[in-house]
């Protein structure tokens, strides 16, 4: 604006709102730059890890070649069946019988993700790395234990989605060579997918996110079921990165009736719906008060599991219209809780932003005052 036009405007009122808009713009740009910087470091680390493991994965696949043909067993949650796939080799070698375990057929799963309504996660034989205590079995973990999660960080166990020490046996998948024992609907990270997939979708030859190729899958019976919950929703089990959550539908993303994909992964959905539980455990109960049903399922998990099983799984689910009507406000509420959780977790950033905004506003106010003073003197 020219000086003559500027003098004709309601100066103080305009500058008041103009300064506010400038402050909000600066704060927004500062927050976006911080987020982009953090994401850039994370992507850089992921690219480095992927580059390191590609050669190892290629060597592993070459080591699986046993001649002109290799029998590859493809796994599905309902049954196991072999298919033969040719692999060229430099010199034909007659494969000799080996004592390697042969995959066993698994039992059909119901809508609850287990046998006879029994929700399963990790067996007691699986192990995790506990801070200051080393390798521990699942049945030795307690609330508050700090276990190794993604990016090499230790996070406390604020709850167990499932904690059952009963003598009832359940069926697990044992992945070789890591020997992690996991339920078919539990989520695990692989290199070929940006989000974790149900363990029941794994096939021999798939490469886990650690760079280790799956050389065998077999069915085992174990007593007990355990699902530690961490703030990131991840944990390293037998050295393999897994999610704390399961897929109720046995798929990677949430699907509505008629096969409509929402684009929301089951892992992300689990993180969103656990936000109130995490806030309560962090600021109210401090992780020392947890209650479980007779089946060993956390009371924070039991009711939502029943509701979403009715909403998303089975032949008696509501119509697509009602699924959308119910899911939209639910996602809005839990998304707001996630924003609140982020603000409370990053309170230092909020305080720094407010201080920066106040300092910037004062700086601009002083500058405006000096401009007005010079104009008055010039008149």
Short mmCIF file of C-alpha atoms in Angstrom, two decimals:
data_model
loop_
_atom_site.label_atom_id
_atom_site.label_comp_id
_atom_site.label_asym_id
_atom_site.label_seq_id
_atom_site.Cartn_x
_atom_site.Cartn_y
_atom_site.Cartn_z
CA UNK A 1 0.00 0.00 0.00
CA UNK A 2 1.13 3.55 -0.67
CA UNK A 3 1.66 5.92 2.25
CA UNK A 4 -1.41 7.96 1.37
CA UNK A 5 -3.63 4.87 1.19
CA UNK A 6 -2.13 3.51 4.44
CA UNK A 7 -3.05 6.70 6.33
CA UNK A 8 -6.66 6.38 5.24
CA UNK A 9 -7.03 2.88 6.78
CA UNK A 10 -8.02 2.21 10.39
CA UNK A 11 -4.37 1.78 11.27
CA UNK A 12 -4.42 0.20 14.71
CA UNK A 13 -7.21 -2.29 13.98
CA UNK A 14 -5.65 -3.44 10.70
CA UNK A 15 -2.18 -3.83 12.18
CA UNK A 16 -3.53 -5.77 15.14
CA UNK A 17 -5.04 -8.47 12.90
CA UNK A 18 -2.12 -8.28 10.47
CA UNK A 19 0.39 -9.03 13.24
CA UNK A 20 -1.72 -11.93 14.45
CA UNK A 21 -1.81 -13.44 10.97
CA UNK A 22 1.95 -13.07 10.62
CA UNK A 23 2.54 -14.80 13.96
CA UNK A 24 0.25 -17.70 13.11
CA UNK A 25 1.94 -18.10 9.72
CA UNK A 26 5.41 -18.15 11.29
CA UNK A 27 4.37 -20.65 13.98
CA UNK A 28 2.79 -22.89 11.33
CA UNK A 29 5.89 -22.78 9.11
CA UNK A 30 8.12 -23.48 12.12
CA UNK A 31 6.06 -26.53 13.09
CA UNK A 32 6.05 -27.86 9.52
CA UNK A 33 9.82 -27.43 9.27
CA UNK A 34 10.35 -29.35 12.53
CA UNK A 35 8.09 -32.15 11.30
CA UNK A 36 9.82 -32.29 7.91
CA UNK A 37 13.23 -32.37 9.60
CA UNK A 38 12.20 -35.31 11.83
CA UNK A 39 10.63 -37.18 8.92
CA UNK A 40 13.73 -36.59 6.82
CA UNK A 41 15.97 -38.18 9.44
CA UNK A 42 13.61 -41.13 9.77
CA UNK A 43 13.48 -41.72 5.99
CA UNK A 44 17.26 -41.38 5.75
CA UNK A 45 17.71 -44.06 8.42
CA UNK A 46 15.21 -46.35 6.70
CA UNK A 47 16.98 -45.97 3.33
CA UNK A 48 20.29 -46.83 4.96
CA UNK A 49 18.87 -49.94 6.64
CA UNK A 50 17.19 -51.09 3.41
CA UNK A 51 20.41 -50.63 1.46
CA UNK A 52 22.32 -52.69 4.01
CA UNK A 53 19.90 -55.60 3.98
CA UNK A 54 19.26 -55.89 0.24
CA UNK A 55 22.51 -57.70 -0.43
CA UNK A 56 21.93 -59.99 2.55
CA UNK A 57 18.42 -60.80 1.32
CA UNK A 58 19.74 -61.59 -2.18
CA UNK A 59 22.37 -63.91 -0.72
CA UNK A 60 19.70 -65.59 1.36
CA UNK A 61 17.49 -66.23 -1.66
CA UNK A 62 20.45 -67.69 -3.57
CA UNK A 63 21.23 -69.97 -0.67
CA UNK A 64 17.71 -71.38 -0.91
CA UNK A 65 18.41 -72.68 -4.41
CA UNK A 66 18.84 -76.44 -4.20
CA UNK A 67 19.00 -77.39 -7.88
CA UNK A 68 16.77 -76.98 -10.92
CA UNK A 69 13.58 -76.96 -8.84
CA UNK A 70 12.79 -75.99 -5.28
CA UNK A 71 9.54 -76.77 -3.49
CA UNK A 72 8.05 -73.56 -2.12
CA UNK A 73 5.25 -73.85 0.42
CA UNK A 74 2.70 -71.05 0.23
CA UNK A 75 0.83 -70.35 3.45
CA UNK A 76 -2.75 -69.19 3.91
CA UNK A 77 -4.61 -68.81 7.24
CA UNK A 78 -6.99 -71.64 6.27
CA UNK A 79 -4.67 -74.26 4.84
CA UNK A 80 -1.14 -74.96 3.67
CA UNK A 81 -0.46 -76.27 0.17
CA UNK A 82 2.78 -76.73 -1.82
CA UNK A 83 3.50 -75.21 -5.18
CA UNK A 84 6.64 -75.89 -7.24
CA UNK A 85 8.62 -72.95 -8.61
CA UNK A 86 11.71 -73.32 -10.85
CA UNK A 87 14.98 -71.66 -9.90
CA UNK A 88 17.97 -71.84 -12.31
CA UNK A 89 21.23 -73.03 -10.83
CA UNK A 90 24.79 -72.99 -12.12
CA UNK A 91 25.33 -76.74 -11.59
CA UNK A 92 22.54 -79.30 -11.21
CA UNK A 93 22.62 -80.77 -7.73
CA UNK A 94 20.47 -83.63 -6.54
CA UNK A 95 18.85 -82.49 -3.28
CA UNK A 96 19.17 -84.91 -0.40
CA UNK A 97 16.51 -85.43 2.26
CA UNK A 98 16.79 -82.97 5.14
CA UNK A 99 15.24 -83.04 8.61
CA UNK A 100 13.81 -79.53 8.16
CA UNK A 101 10.27 -79.26 9.52
CA UNK A 102 7.41 -79.44 7.07
CA UNK A 103 4.64 -76.86 7.48
CA UNK A 104 1.59 -78.29 9.15
CA UNK A 105 -2.01 -77.36 8.38
CA UNK A 106 -3.57 -74.88 10.73
CA UNK A 107 -7.04 -74.93 12.18
CA UNK A 108 -9.70 -72.61 10.72
CA UNK A 109 -10.09 -69.36 12.62
CA UNK A 110 -13.37 -67.80 13.59
CA UNK A 111 -14.21 -64.10 13.54
CA UNK A 112 -12.56 -63.52 16.90
CA UNK A 113 -9.17 -64.48 15.56
CA UNK A 114 -8.68 -67.67 17.56
CA UNK A 115 -10.00 -71.11 18.26
CA UNK A 116 -13.43 -71.13 19.86
CA UNK A 117 -13.35 -67.36 20.43
CA UNK A 118 -9.86 -67.45 22.02
CA UNK A 119 -7.89 -64.42 20.84
CA UNK A 120 -4.18 -65.21 20.60
CA UNK A 121 -1.11 -63.05 20.04
CA UNK A 122 2.37 -64.26 21.08
CA UNK A 123 3.19 -67.52 22.83
CA UNK A 124 5.09 -67.79 26.11
CA UNK A 125 8.09 -69.20 24.20
CA UNK A 126 8.66 -65.91 22.31
CA UNK A 127 11.24 -63.54 23.78
CA UNK A 128 11.88 -59.80 23.92
CA UNK A 129 14.81 -57.61 24.95
CA UNK A 130 14.17 -55.93 28.32
CA UNK A 131 16.26 -52.95 29.42
CA UNK A 132 18.79 -53.84 32.15
CA UNK A 133 17.54 -57.44 32.22
CA UNK A 134 18.39 -58.87 28.80
CA UNK A 135 16.34 -61.49 26.95
CA UNK A 136 13.06 -62.37 28.70
CA UNK A 137 10.24 -64.75 27.85
CA UNK A 138 6.75 -63.35 27.29
CA UNK A 139 5.41 -64.95 30.47
CA UNK A 140 8.13 -63.16 32.49
CA UNK A 141 7.11 -59.64 31.45
CA UNK A 142 5.37 -57.19 33.77
CA UNK A 143 3.74 -53.79 33.46
CA UNK A 144 6.34 -51.06 33.33
CA UNK A 145 9.10 -53.20 31.82
CA UNK A 146 10.95 -51.29 29.10
CA UNK A 147 11.28 -53.45 26.00
CA UNK A 148 13.04 -52.89 22.70
CA UNK A 149 10.87 -51.40 19.95
CA UNK A 150 11.40 -49.85 16.52
CA UNK A 151 14.40 -47.58 15.86
CA UNK A 152 16.26 -49.24 18.75
CA UNK A 153 14.20 -47.41 21.40
CA UNK A 154 13.11 -48.89 24.74
CA UNK A 155 9.48 -48.20 25.66
CA UNK A 156 7.55 -49.21 28.80
CA UNK A 157 4.74 -51.75 28.63
CA UNK A 158 1.69 -49.75 29.67
CA UNK A 159 -0.74 -52.66 29.23
CA UNK A 160 -1.26 -56.14 27.86
CA UNK A 161 -3.96 -56.46 25.23
CA UNK A 162 -4.00 -60.14 26.12
CA UNK A 163 -2.43 -61.72 29.21
CA UNK A 164 -3.48 -65.33 29.72
CA UNK A 165 -1.44 -67.82 31.73
CA UNK A 166 -4.05 -70.56 31.61
CA UNK A 167 -3.32 -74.15 30.66
CA UNK A 168 -5.44 -73.92 27.51
CA UNK A 169 -3.47 -74.67 24.35
CA UNK A 170 -3.61 -72.45 21.29
CA UNK A 171 -2.20 -72.74 17.79
CA UNK A 172 0.65 -70.44 16.75
CA UNK A 173 2.77 -70.05 13.65
CA UNK A 174 6.47 -70.59 14.23
CA UNK A 175 8.58 -68.68 11.71
CA UNK A 176 12.02 -70.07 10.94
CA UNK A 177 14.84 -69.40 11.53
CA UNK A 178 13.90 -66.79 14.17
CA UNK A 179 11.40 -69.19 15.87
CA UNK A 180 9.05 -66.33 16.69
CA UNK A 181 5.66 -67.82 17.58
CA UNK A 182 2.79 -65.58 16.54
CA UNK A 183 -0.92 -65.97 15.83
CA UNK A 184 -2.04 -65.90 12.16
CA UNK A 185 -3.96 -62.62 12.56
CA UNK A 186 -1.22 -60.79 14.44
CA UNK A 187 0.60 -58.08 12.46
CA UNK A 188 4.30 -58.30 11.57
CA UNK A 189 6.53 -55.98 9.52
CA UNK A 190 8.00 -57.09 6.17
CA UNK A 191 10.16 -55.29 3.61
CA UNK A 192 7.63 -55.65 0.80
CA UNK A 193 4.92 -53.63 2.59
CA UNK A 194 4.90 -50.14 4.08
CA UNK A 195 2.53 -51.34 6.83
CA UNK A 196 2.58 -54.59 8.82
CA UNK A 197 0.69 -57.58 7.44
CA UNK A 198 -1.06 -60.49 9.18
CA UNK A 199 1.37 -63.32 9.89
CA UNK A 200 -1.03 -65.66 8.08
CA UNK A 201 -0.13 -63.96 4.77
CA UNK A 202 3.58 -64.77 5.06
CA UNK A 203 5.14 -67.14 2.56
CA UNK A 204 8.47 -68.91 2.56
CA UNK A 205 11.02 -66.58 1.00
CA UNK A 206 9.39 -63.38 2.28
CA UNK A 207 11.91 -61.02 3.87
CA UNK A 208 11.07 -59.52 7.25
CA UNK A 209 11.95 -55.91 7.95
CA UNK A 210 15.09 -57.04 9.80
CA UNK A 211 16.43 -58.48 6.54
CA UNK A 212 15.91 -62.10 7.57
CA UNK A 213 14.16 -64.33 5.02
CA UNK A 214 11.49 -66.79 6.17
CA UNK A 215 12.82 -70.29 5.47
CA UNK A 216 10.02 -72.26 7.10
CA UNK A 217 6.56 -71.93 8.66
CA UNK A 218 5.07 -74.54 10.93
CA UNK A 219 2.15 -74.84 13.31
CA UNK A 220 2.81 -75.36 17.03
CA UNK A 221 0.65 -75.74 20.14
CA UNK A 222 1.48 -73.58 23.15
CA UNK A 223 -0.13 -72.59 26.45
CA UNK A 224 -0.78 -68.97 27.29
CA UNK A 225 -1.16 -65.79 25.21
CA UNK A 226 0.56 -62.42 25.57
CA UNK A 227 0.32 -59.10 23.71
CA UNK A 228 2.42 -56.30 25.27
CA UNK A 229 1.28 -52.78 24.40
CA UNK A 230 3.84 -50.00 23.93
CA UNK A 231 3.32 -46.36 23.01
CA UNK A 232 4.60 -46.87 19.46
CA UNK A 233 2.55 -50.06 19.06
CA UNK A 234 5.69 -52.01 18.11
CA UNK A 235 8.09 -54.47 19.74
CA UNK A 236 10.98 -56.69 18.73
CA UNK A 237 10.08 -60.35 19.30
CA UNK A 238 12.89 -62.85 18.72
CA UNK A 239 14.70 -60.05 16.93
CA UNK A 240 11.81 -59.41 14.49
CA UNK A 241 9.76 -56.21 14.43
CA UNK A 242 6.07 -56.90 15.13
CA UNK A 243 3.00 -54.86 15.95
CA UNK A 244 1.14 -54.90 19.24
CA UNK A 245 -2.13 -55.32 17.38
CA UNK A 246 -4.01 -57.87 15.28
CA UNK A 247 -6.09 -57.68 12.12
CA UNK A 248 -9.69 -58.60 12.85
CA UNK A 249 -10.32 -59.13 9.14
CA UNK A 250 -7.09 -60.99 8.34
CA UNK A 251 -6.14 -58.20 5.90
CA UNK A 252 -3.64 -55.38 5.83
CA UNK A 253 -6.14 -52.48 5.61
CA UNK A 254 -9.63 -52.05 7.01
CA UNK A 255 -12.31 -52.93 4.48
CA UNK A 256 -16.01 -52.13 4.59
CA UNK A 257 -18.88 -54.19 3.26
CA UNK A 258 -18.57 -55.07 -0.40
CA UNK A 259 -14.77 -54.94 -0.33
CA UNK A 260 -14.55 -51.15 -0.06
CA UNK A 261 -11.06 -50.29 1.19
CA UNK A 262 -10.72 -47.43 3.68
CA UNK A 263 -6.96 -47.12 3.15
CA UNK A 264 -6.52 -47.32 6.93
CA UNK A 265 -4.13 -50.05 8.05
CA UNK A 266 -5.12 -52.21 11.00
CA UNK A 267 -1.91 -51.17 12.77
CA UNK A 268 -2.75 -47.46 12.44
CA UNK A 269 -6.33 -48.14 13.53
CA UNK A 270 -5.04 -49.92 16.63
CA UNK A 271 -2.83 -46.94 17.50
CA UNK A 272 -5.72 -44.52 17.08
CA UNK A 273 -8.20 -46.49 19.18
CA UNK A 274 -5.64 -47.08 21.94
CA UNK A 275 -5.03 -43.33 22.43
CA UNK A 276 -7.44 -42.93 25.41
CA UNK A 277 -5.93 -46.03 27.03
CA UNK A 278 -2.40 -44.67 26.61
CA UNK A 279 -3.38 -41.29 28.08
CA UNK A 280 -5.07 -42.95 31.06
CA UNK A 281 -2.10 -45.24 31.71
CA UNK A 282 0.39 -42.36 31.41
CA UNK A 283 -1.32 -39.64 33.45
CA UNK A 284 -3.88 -41.36 35.71
CA UNK A 285 -3.01 -44.95 36.60
CA UNK A 286 0.70 -44.73 35.64
CA UNK A 287 0.59 -48.29 34.33
CA UNK A 288 0.04 -50.00 37.70
CA UNK A 289 -3.71 -50.71 37.43
CA UNK A 290 -4.97 -53.05 34.73
CA UNK A 291 -7.95 -55.39 34.76
CA UNK A 292 -8.63 -58.36 32.48
CA UNK A 293 -11.58 -60.53 31.57
CA UNK A 294 -11.82 -64.23 32.34
CA UNK A 295 -10.19 -64.92 28.96
CA UNK A 296 -7.25 -62.65 29.83
CA UNK A 297 -8.27 -59.80 27.51
CA UNK A 298 -7.79 -56.25 28.77
CA UNK A 299 -11.06 -54.55 29.68
CA UNK A 300 -9.93 -51.62 27.52
CA UNK A 301 -9.79 -53.99 24.55
CA UNK A 302 -12.66 -56.44 25.15
CA UNK A 303 -15.63 -54.11 24.47
CA UNK A 304 -14.11 -52.34 21.40
CA UNK A 305 -13.13 -55.73 19.99
CA UNK A 306 -16.69 -56.98 20.27
CA UNK A 307 -18.05 -53.80 18.67
CA UNK A 308 -15.66 -53.76 15.71
CA UNK A 309 -16.08 -57.50 15.20
CA UNK A 310 -19.80 -56.86 14.81
CA UNK A 311 -19.20 -53.79 12.60
CA UNK A 312 -16.53 -55.18 10.25
CA UNK A 313 -16.37 -58.98 10.43
CA UNK A 314 -18.86 -61.65 9.44
CA UNK A 315 -21.97 -61.90 7.32
CA UNK A 316 -24.21 -59.99 9.73
CA UNK A 317 -22.33 -56.69 9.51
CA UNK A 318 -24.37 -53.51 8.94
CA UNK A 319 -24.76 -52.06 5.46
CA UNK A 320 -22.06 -49.88 3.92
CA UNK A 321 -24.12 -46.76 4.69
CA UNK A 322 -24.37 -47.52 8.40
CA UNK A 323 -20.72 -48.53 8.59
CA UNK A 324 -19.75 -45.08 7.26
CA UNK A 325 -22.23 -43.31 9.55
CA UNK A 326 -20.80 -45.08 12.61
CA UNK A 327 -17.12 -44.89 11.68
CA UNK A 328 -16.92 -41.18 10.81
CA UNK A 329 -17.69 -39.77 14.30
CA UNK A 330 -15.66 -42.55 15.94
CA UNK A 331 -12.59 -41.69 13.89
CA UNK A 332 -13.14 -37.98 14.57
CA UNK A 333 -13.29 -38.52 18.34
CA UNK A 334 -10.27 -40.81 18.58
CA UNK A 335 -8.33 -38.58 16.16
CA UNK A 336 -8.94 -35.64 18.52
CA UNK A 337 -7.69 -37.70 21.45
CA UNK A 338 -4.53 -38.50 19.45
CA UNK A 339 -3.94 -34.77 18.89
CA UNK A 340 -4.38 -34.16 22.62
CA UNK A 341 -1.95 -36.99 23.36
CA UNK A 342 0.62 -35.49 21.00
CA UNK A 343 0.29 -32.06 22.64
CA UNK A 344 0.73 -33.53 26.13
CA UNK A 345 3.64 -35.72 25.03
CA UNK A 346 5.41 -32.85 23.24
CA UNK A 347 4.57 -30.18 25.81
CA UNK A 348 8.08 -28.71 25.58
CA UNK A 349 7.51 -28.03 21.88
CA UNK A 350 4.17 -26.37 22.65
CA UNK A 351 5.78 -24.14 25.29
CA UNK A 352 8.65 -23.28 22.96
CA UNK A 353 6.18 -22.44 20.20
CA UNK A 354 4.18 -20.16 22.49
CA UNK A 355 7.32 -18.40 23.72
CA UNK A 356 8.54 -18.01 20.16
CA UNK A 357 5.16 -16.66 19.08
CA UNK A 358 5.01 -14.17 21.96
CA UNK A 359 8.55 -12.99 21.26
CA UNK A 360 7.84 -12.66 17.55
CA UNK A 361 4.64 -10.71 18.21
CA UNK A 362 6.44 -8.33 20.53
CA UNK A 363 9.18 -7.84 17.95
CA UNK A 364 6.65 -7.01 15.24
CA UNK A 365 4.73 -4.72 17.59
CA UNK A 366 7.89 -2.74 18.38
CA UNK A 367 8.64 -2.51 14.67
CA UNK A 368 5.12 -1.20 13.94
CA UNK A 369 5.44 1.34 16.73
CA UNK A 370 8.72 2.63 15.31
CA UNK A 371 7.15 2.90 11.84
CA UNK A 372 4.23 4.90 13.22
CA UNK A 373 6.57 7.16 15.19
CA UNK A 374 8.63 7.94 12.08
CA UNK A 375 5.48 8.74 10.11
CA UNK A 376 4.21 11.11 12.80
CA UNK A 377 7.56 12.88 12.93
CA UNK A 378 7.64 13.23 9.16
CA UNK A 379 4.22 14.92 9.26
#
